[in-house]
CSV table of C-alpha atoms in Angstrom, one decimal:
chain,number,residue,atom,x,y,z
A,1,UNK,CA,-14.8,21.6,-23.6
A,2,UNK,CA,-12.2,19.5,-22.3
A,3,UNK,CA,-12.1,16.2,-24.2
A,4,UNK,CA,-11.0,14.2,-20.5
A,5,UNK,CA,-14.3,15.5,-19.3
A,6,UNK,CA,-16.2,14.6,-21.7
A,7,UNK,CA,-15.0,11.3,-21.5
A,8,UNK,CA,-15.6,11.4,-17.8
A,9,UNK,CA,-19.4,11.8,-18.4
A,10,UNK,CA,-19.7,9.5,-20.6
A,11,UNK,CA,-18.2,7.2,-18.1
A,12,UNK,CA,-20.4,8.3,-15.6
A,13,UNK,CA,-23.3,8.2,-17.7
A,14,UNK,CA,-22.4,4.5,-19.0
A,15,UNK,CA,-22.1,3.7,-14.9
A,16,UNK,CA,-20.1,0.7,-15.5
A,17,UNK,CA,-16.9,0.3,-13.2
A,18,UNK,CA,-17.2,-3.6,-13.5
A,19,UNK,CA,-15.3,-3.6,-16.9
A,20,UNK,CA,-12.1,-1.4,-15.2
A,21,UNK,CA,-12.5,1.7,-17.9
A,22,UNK,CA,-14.2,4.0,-15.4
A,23,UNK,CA,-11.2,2.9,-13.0
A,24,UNK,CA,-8.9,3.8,-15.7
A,25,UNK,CA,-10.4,6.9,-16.5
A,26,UNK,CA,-10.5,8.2,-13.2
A,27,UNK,CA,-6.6,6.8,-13.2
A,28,UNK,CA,-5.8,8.9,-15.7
A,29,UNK,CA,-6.1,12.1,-13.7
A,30,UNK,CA,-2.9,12.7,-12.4
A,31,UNK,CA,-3.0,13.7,-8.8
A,32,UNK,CA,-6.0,11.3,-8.6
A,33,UNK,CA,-3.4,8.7,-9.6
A,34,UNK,CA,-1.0,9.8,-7.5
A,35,UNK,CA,-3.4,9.3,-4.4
A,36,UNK,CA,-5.1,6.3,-6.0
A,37,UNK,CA,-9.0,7.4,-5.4
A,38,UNK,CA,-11.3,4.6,-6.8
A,39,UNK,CA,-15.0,6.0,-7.5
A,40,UNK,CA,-18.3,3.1,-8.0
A,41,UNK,CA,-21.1,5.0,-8.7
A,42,UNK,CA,-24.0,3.3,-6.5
A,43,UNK,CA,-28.0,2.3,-6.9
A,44,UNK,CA,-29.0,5.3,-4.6
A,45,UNK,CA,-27.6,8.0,-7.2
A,46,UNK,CA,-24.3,8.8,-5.2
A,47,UNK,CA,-20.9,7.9,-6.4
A,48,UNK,CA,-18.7,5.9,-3.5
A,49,UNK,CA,-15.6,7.2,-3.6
A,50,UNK,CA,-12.3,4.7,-2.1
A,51,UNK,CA,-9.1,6.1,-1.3
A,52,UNK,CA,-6.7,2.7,-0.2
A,53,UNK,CA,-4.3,3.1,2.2
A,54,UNK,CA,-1.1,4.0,1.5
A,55,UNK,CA,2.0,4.2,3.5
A,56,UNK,CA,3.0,7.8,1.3
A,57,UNK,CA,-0.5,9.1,2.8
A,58,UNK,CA,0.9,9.6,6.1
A,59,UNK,CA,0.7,12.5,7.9
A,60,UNK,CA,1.4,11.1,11.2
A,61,UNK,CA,4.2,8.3,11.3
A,62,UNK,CA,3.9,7.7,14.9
A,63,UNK,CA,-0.1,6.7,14.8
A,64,UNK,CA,-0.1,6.4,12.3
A,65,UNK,CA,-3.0,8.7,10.9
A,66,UNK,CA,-3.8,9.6,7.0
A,67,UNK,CA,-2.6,13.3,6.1
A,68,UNK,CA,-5.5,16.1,6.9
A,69,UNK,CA,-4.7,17.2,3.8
A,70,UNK,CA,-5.0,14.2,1.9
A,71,UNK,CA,-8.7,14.0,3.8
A,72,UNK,CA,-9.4,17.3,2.3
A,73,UNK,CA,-8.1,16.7,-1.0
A,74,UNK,CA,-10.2,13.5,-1.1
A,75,UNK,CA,-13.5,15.4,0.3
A,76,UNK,CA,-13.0,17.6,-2.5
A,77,UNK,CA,-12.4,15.3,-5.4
A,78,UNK,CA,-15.6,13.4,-4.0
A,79,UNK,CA,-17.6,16.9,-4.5
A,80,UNK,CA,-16.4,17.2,-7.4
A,81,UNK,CA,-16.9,13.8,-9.1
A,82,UNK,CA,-20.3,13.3,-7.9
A,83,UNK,CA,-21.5,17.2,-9.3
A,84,UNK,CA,-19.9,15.5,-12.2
A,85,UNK,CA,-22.8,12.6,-12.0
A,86,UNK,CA,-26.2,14.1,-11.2
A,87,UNK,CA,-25.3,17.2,-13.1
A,88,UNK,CA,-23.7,15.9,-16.4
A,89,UNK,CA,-22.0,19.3,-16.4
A,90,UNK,CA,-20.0,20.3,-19.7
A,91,UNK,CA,-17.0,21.1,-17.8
A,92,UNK,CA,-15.2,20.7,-15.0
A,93,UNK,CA,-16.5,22.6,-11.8
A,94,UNK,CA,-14.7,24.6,-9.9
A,95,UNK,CA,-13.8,25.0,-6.1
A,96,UNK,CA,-15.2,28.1,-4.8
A,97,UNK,CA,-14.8,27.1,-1.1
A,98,UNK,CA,-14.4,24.2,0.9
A,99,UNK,CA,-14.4,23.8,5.2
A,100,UNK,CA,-13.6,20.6,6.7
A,101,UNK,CA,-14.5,19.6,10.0
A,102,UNK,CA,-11.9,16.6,11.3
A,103,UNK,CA,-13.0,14.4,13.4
A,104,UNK,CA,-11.3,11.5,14.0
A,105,UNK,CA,-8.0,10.9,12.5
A,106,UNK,CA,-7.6,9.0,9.8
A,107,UNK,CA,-6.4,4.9,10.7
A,108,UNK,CA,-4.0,2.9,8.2
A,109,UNK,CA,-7.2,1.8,6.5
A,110,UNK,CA,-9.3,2.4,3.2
A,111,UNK,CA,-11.1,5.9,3.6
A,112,UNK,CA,-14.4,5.9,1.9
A,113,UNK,CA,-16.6,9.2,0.4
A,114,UNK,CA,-20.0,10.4,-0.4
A,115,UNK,CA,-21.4,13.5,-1.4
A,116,UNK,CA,-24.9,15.0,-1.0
A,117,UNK,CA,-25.7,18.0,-3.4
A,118,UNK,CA,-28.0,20.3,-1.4
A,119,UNK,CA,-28.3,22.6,-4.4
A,120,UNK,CA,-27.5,21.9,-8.4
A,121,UNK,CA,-27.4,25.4,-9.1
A,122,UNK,CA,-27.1,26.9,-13.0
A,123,UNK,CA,-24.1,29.1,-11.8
A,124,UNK,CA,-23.0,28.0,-8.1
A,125,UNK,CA,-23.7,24.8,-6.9
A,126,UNK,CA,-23.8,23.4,-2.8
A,127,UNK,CA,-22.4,19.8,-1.5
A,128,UNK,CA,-22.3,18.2,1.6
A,129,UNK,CA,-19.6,15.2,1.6
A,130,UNK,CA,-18.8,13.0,4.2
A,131,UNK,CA,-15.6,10.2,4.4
A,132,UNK,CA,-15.4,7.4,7.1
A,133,UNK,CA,-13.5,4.3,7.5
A,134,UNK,CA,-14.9,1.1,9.0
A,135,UNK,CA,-18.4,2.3,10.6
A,136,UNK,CA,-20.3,4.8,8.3
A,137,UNK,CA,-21.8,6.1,11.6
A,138,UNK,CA,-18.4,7.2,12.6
A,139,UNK,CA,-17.6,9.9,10.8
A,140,UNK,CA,-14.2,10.5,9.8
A,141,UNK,CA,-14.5,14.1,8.5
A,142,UNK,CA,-17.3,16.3,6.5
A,143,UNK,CA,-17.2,19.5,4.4
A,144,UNK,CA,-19.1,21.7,3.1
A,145,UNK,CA,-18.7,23.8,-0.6
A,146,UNK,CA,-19.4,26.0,-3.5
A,147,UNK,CA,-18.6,24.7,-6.3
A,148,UNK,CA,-18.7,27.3,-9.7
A,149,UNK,CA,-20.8,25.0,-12.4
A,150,UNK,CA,-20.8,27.6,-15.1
A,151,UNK,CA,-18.4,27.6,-17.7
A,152,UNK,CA,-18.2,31.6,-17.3
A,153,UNK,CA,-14.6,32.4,-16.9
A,154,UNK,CA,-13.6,34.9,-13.8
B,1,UNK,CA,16.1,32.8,-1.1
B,2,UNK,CA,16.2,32.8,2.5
B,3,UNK,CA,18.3,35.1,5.0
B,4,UNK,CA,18.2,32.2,7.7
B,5,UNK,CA,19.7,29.2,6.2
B,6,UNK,CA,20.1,27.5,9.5
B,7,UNK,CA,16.5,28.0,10.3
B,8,UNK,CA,15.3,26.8,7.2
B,9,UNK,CA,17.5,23.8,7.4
B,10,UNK,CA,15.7,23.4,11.4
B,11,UNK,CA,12.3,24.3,9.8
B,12,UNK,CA,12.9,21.4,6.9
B,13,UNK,CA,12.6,18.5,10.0
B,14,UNK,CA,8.9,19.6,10.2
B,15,UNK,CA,8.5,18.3,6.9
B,16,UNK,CA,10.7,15.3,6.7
B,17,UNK,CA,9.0,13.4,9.2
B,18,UNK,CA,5.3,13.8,7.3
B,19,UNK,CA,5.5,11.4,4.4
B,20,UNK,CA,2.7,12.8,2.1
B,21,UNK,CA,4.4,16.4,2.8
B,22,UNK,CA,7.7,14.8,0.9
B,23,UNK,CA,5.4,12.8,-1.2
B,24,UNK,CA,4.3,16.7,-2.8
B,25,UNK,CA,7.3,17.8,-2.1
B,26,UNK,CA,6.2,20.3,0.1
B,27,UNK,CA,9.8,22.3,1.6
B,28,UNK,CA,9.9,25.0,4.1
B,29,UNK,CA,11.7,28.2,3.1
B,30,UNK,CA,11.7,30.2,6.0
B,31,UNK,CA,10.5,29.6,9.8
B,32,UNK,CA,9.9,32.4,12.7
B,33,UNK,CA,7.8,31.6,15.8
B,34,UNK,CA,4.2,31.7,14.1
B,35,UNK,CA,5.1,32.0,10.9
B,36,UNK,CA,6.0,29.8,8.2
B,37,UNK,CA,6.6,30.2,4.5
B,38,UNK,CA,6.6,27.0,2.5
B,39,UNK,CA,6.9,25.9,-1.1
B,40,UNK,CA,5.5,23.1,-3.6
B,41,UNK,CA,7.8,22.7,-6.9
B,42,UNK,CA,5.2,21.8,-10.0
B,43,UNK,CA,5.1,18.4,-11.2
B,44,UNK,CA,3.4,16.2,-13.2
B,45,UNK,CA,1.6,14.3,-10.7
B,46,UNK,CA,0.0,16.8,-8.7
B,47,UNK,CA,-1.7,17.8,-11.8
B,48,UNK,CA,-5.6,18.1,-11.6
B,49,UNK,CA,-6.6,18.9,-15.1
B,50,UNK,CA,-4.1,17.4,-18.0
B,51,UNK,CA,-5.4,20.0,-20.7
B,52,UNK,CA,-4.3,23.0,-18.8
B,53,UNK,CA,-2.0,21.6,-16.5
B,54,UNK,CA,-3.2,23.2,-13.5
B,55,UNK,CA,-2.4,21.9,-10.4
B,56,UNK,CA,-5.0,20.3,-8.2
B,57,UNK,CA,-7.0,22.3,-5.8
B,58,UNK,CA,-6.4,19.6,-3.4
B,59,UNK,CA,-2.4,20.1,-3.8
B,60,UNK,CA,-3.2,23.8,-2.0
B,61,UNK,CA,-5.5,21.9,0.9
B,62,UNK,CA,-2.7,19.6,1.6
B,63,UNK,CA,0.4,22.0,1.6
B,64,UNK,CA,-2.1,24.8,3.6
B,65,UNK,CA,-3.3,22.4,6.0
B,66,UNK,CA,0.7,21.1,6.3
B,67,UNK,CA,2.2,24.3,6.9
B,68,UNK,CA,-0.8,26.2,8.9
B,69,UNK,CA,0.7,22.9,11.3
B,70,UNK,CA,4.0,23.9,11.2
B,71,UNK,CA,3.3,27.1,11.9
B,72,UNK,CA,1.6,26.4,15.2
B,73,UNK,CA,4.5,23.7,16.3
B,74,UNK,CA,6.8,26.7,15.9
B,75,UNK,CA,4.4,28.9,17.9
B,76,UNK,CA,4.5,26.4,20.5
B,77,UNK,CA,6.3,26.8,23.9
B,78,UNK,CA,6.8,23.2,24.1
B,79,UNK,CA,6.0,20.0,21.7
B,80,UNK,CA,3.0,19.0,21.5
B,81,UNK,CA,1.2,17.0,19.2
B,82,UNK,CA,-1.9,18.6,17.1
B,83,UNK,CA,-4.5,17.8,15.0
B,84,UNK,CA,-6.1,20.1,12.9
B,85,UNK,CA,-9.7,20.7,14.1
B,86,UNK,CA,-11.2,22.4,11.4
B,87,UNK,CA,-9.9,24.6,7.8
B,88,UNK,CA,-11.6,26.6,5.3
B,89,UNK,CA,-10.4,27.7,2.0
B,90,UNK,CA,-11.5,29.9,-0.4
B,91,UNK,CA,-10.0,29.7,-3.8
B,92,UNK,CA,-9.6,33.1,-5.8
B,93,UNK,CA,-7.9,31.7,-8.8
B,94,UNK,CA,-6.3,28.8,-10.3
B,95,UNK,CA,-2.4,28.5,-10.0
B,96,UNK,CA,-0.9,29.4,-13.2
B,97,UNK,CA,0.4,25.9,-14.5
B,98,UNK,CA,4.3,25.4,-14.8
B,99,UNK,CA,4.7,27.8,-11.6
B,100,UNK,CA,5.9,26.7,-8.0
B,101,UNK,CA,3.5,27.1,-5.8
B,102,UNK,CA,4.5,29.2,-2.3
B,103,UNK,CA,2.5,30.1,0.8
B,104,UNK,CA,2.6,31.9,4.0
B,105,UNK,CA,0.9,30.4,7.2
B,106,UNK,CA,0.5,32.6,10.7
B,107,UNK,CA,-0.2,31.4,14.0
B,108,UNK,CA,-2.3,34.6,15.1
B,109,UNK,CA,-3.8,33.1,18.5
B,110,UNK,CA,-2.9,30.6,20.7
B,111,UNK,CA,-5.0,29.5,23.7
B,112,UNK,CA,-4.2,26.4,26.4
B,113,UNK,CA,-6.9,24.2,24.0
B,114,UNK,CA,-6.7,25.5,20.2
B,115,UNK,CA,-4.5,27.2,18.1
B,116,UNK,CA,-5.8,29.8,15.3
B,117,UNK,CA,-4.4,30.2,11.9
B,118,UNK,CA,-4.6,31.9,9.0
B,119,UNK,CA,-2.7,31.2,5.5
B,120,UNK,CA,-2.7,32.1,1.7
B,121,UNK,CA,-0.8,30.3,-1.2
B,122,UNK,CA,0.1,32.1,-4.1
B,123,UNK,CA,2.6,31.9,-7.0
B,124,UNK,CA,4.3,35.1,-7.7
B,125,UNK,CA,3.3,37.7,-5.0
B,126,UNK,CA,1.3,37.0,-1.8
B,127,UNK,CA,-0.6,40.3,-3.1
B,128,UNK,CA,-2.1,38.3,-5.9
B,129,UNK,CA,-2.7,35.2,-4.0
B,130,UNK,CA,-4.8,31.6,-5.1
B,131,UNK,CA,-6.6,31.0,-2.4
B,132,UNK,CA,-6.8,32.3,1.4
B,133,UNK,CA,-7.6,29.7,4.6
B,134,UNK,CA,-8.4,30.3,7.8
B,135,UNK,CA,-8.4,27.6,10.7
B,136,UNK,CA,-7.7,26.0,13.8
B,137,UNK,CA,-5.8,22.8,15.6
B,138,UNK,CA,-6.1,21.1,19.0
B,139,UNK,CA,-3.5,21.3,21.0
B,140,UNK,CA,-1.6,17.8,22.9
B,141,UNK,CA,-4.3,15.9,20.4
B,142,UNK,CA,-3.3,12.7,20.9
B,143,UNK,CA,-0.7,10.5,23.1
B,144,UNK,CA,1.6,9.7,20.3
B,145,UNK,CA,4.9,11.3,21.0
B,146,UNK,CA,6.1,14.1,19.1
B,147,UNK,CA,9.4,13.3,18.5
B,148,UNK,CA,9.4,15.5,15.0
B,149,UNK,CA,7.6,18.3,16.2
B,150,UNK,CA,9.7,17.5,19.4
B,151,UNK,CA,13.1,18.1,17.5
B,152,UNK,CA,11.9,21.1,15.2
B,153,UNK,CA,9.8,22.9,17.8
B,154,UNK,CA,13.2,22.7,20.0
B,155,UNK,CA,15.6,23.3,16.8
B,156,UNK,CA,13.5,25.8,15.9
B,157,UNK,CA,13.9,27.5,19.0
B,158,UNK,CA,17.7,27.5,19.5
B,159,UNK,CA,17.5,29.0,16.0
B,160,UNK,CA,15.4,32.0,17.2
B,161,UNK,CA,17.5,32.4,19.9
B,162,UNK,CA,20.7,31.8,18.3
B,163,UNK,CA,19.6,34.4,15.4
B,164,UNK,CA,17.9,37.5,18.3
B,165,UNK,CA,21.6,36.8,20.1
B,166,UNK,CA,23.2,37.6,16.7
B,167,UNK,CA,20.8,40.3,15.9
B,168,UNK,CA,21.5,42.3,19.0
């Protein structure tokens, strides 16, 4: 078991972003860092994920719009993080699949995530995740996955 | 590594005008009409899991999603902006960490509305590949002017042309 993840849960578990070491944490993971994805886990269960805008997050200079690919990367990392928190897996899961759906491009503005898992399964797992911007009735983009939540390798 | 030097220097501009694309350092190593190959050097920030220094699944969404673009804009008979309306990617294994990551985009079908496209990243051999994608973009998406995919699409094309006149 991976010592990061395990630190991970127990940040999760301990649900406490106000004192900054969750932020830190979550910091620590290097392409996480390098897009600068915040996570707050909420009342309801779900973990809001924030992605600040950045002008290196550009996909578009002319709009200018956030990078599809940085919409998917954060979709995914939002999966990810909140199979993390309502499954208190062991280890880390592990894309099987993802399909994003864009629907409005992305503005020079924070981007914010939430997943829904539609199945906690012992081997594969299903999440719906959704990202917006200003209006959480305006979708910015959704996906859907498989997620491996086994440790089995192969 | 590439035949076509002056088309990969023409395919580079589809890159150098996306700043998250130099941000991963995402470089184009060879361009034909439909069909782009593409490469992401490892580095330390793209990493996703710091025991076993794999890169980020996310790293693969991006550069796919970047260069299944590209490879439309150099499908295109003439510039147009796109957006990408949907992608799916299916991940077979994790890159091996320490390895560049490559991959191979193809414009399959294009229609007056949407563009098709089809991709796969790998690190040694496109026969033993990461993950696969499949997707498609809308075509004149929006009313900003596509002065980069402008350039390239036109570069691009003076680079076919200049290479079929060569070739016969």
């Amino acid at each position: 078991m991976s010592s990061l993840h395990q630190d991970l849960i127990n940040y999760f578990e301990r649900g406490a972003p106000e004192d900054g070491s969750g932020k830190a944490l979550i910091e620590s993971l290097p392409y996480l860092k390098f897009l600068g994805i915040q996570t707050s886990p909420q009342q309801d269960g779900t973990v809001l994920t924030t992605l600040p805008f950045k002008d290196e997050l550009v996909g578009n200079a002319q709009l200018p719009a956030i990078h599809g690919g940085v919409i998917g990367s954060f979709l995914e990392v939002t999966a990810i993080v909140q199979l993390i928190w309502i499954g208190q897996a062991q280890f880390m899961p592990r894309t099987v699949n993802m399909t994003v759906d864009y629907m409005r491009s992305g503005r020079a503005a924070p981007l914010y995530g939430r997943a829904i898992v539609s199945k906690l399964g012992r081997r594969l797992s299903n999440v719906r995740v959704e990202c917006w911007q200003s209006d959480p009735e305006k979708l910015t983009a959704v996906a859907i996955g498989n997620f491996l939540t086994t440790q089995d390798k192969g | 590594m590439s035949d076509n030097p002056d088309i990969e220097e023409a395919a580079g501009q589809l890159i150098s005008h996306v700043p998250f694309a130099n941000a991963i350092g995402i470089r184009i190593i060879s361009a034909e009409k439909g069909k782009v190959t593409a490469k992401v050097p490892y580095a330390d920030h793209l990493i996703g899991d710091p025991d076993s220094g794999i890169i980020h699944g996310g790293v693969i969404t991006a550069m796919l999603d970047n260069v299944c673009g590209s490879s439309v804009i150099s499908a295109l008979p003439a510039p147009m902006a796109i957006a990408t309306i949907d992608l799916r990617i299916d991940y077979m294994r994790p890159a091996e960490a320490g390895k560049d990551i490559f991959c191979t985009t193809e414009c399959y079908r294009l229609t007056r509305a949407v563009a098709f496209v089809r991709g796969v990243a790998y690190t040694d051999s496109p026969d033993k590949p990461i993950a696969h994608c499949a997707g498609s973009f809308m075509l004149a998406a929006n009313r900003s002017d596509p002065i980069g995919a402008n350039t390239t699409a036109s570069m691009i094309g003076e680079m076919l042309a200049k290479n079929d006149g060569d070739a016969s």
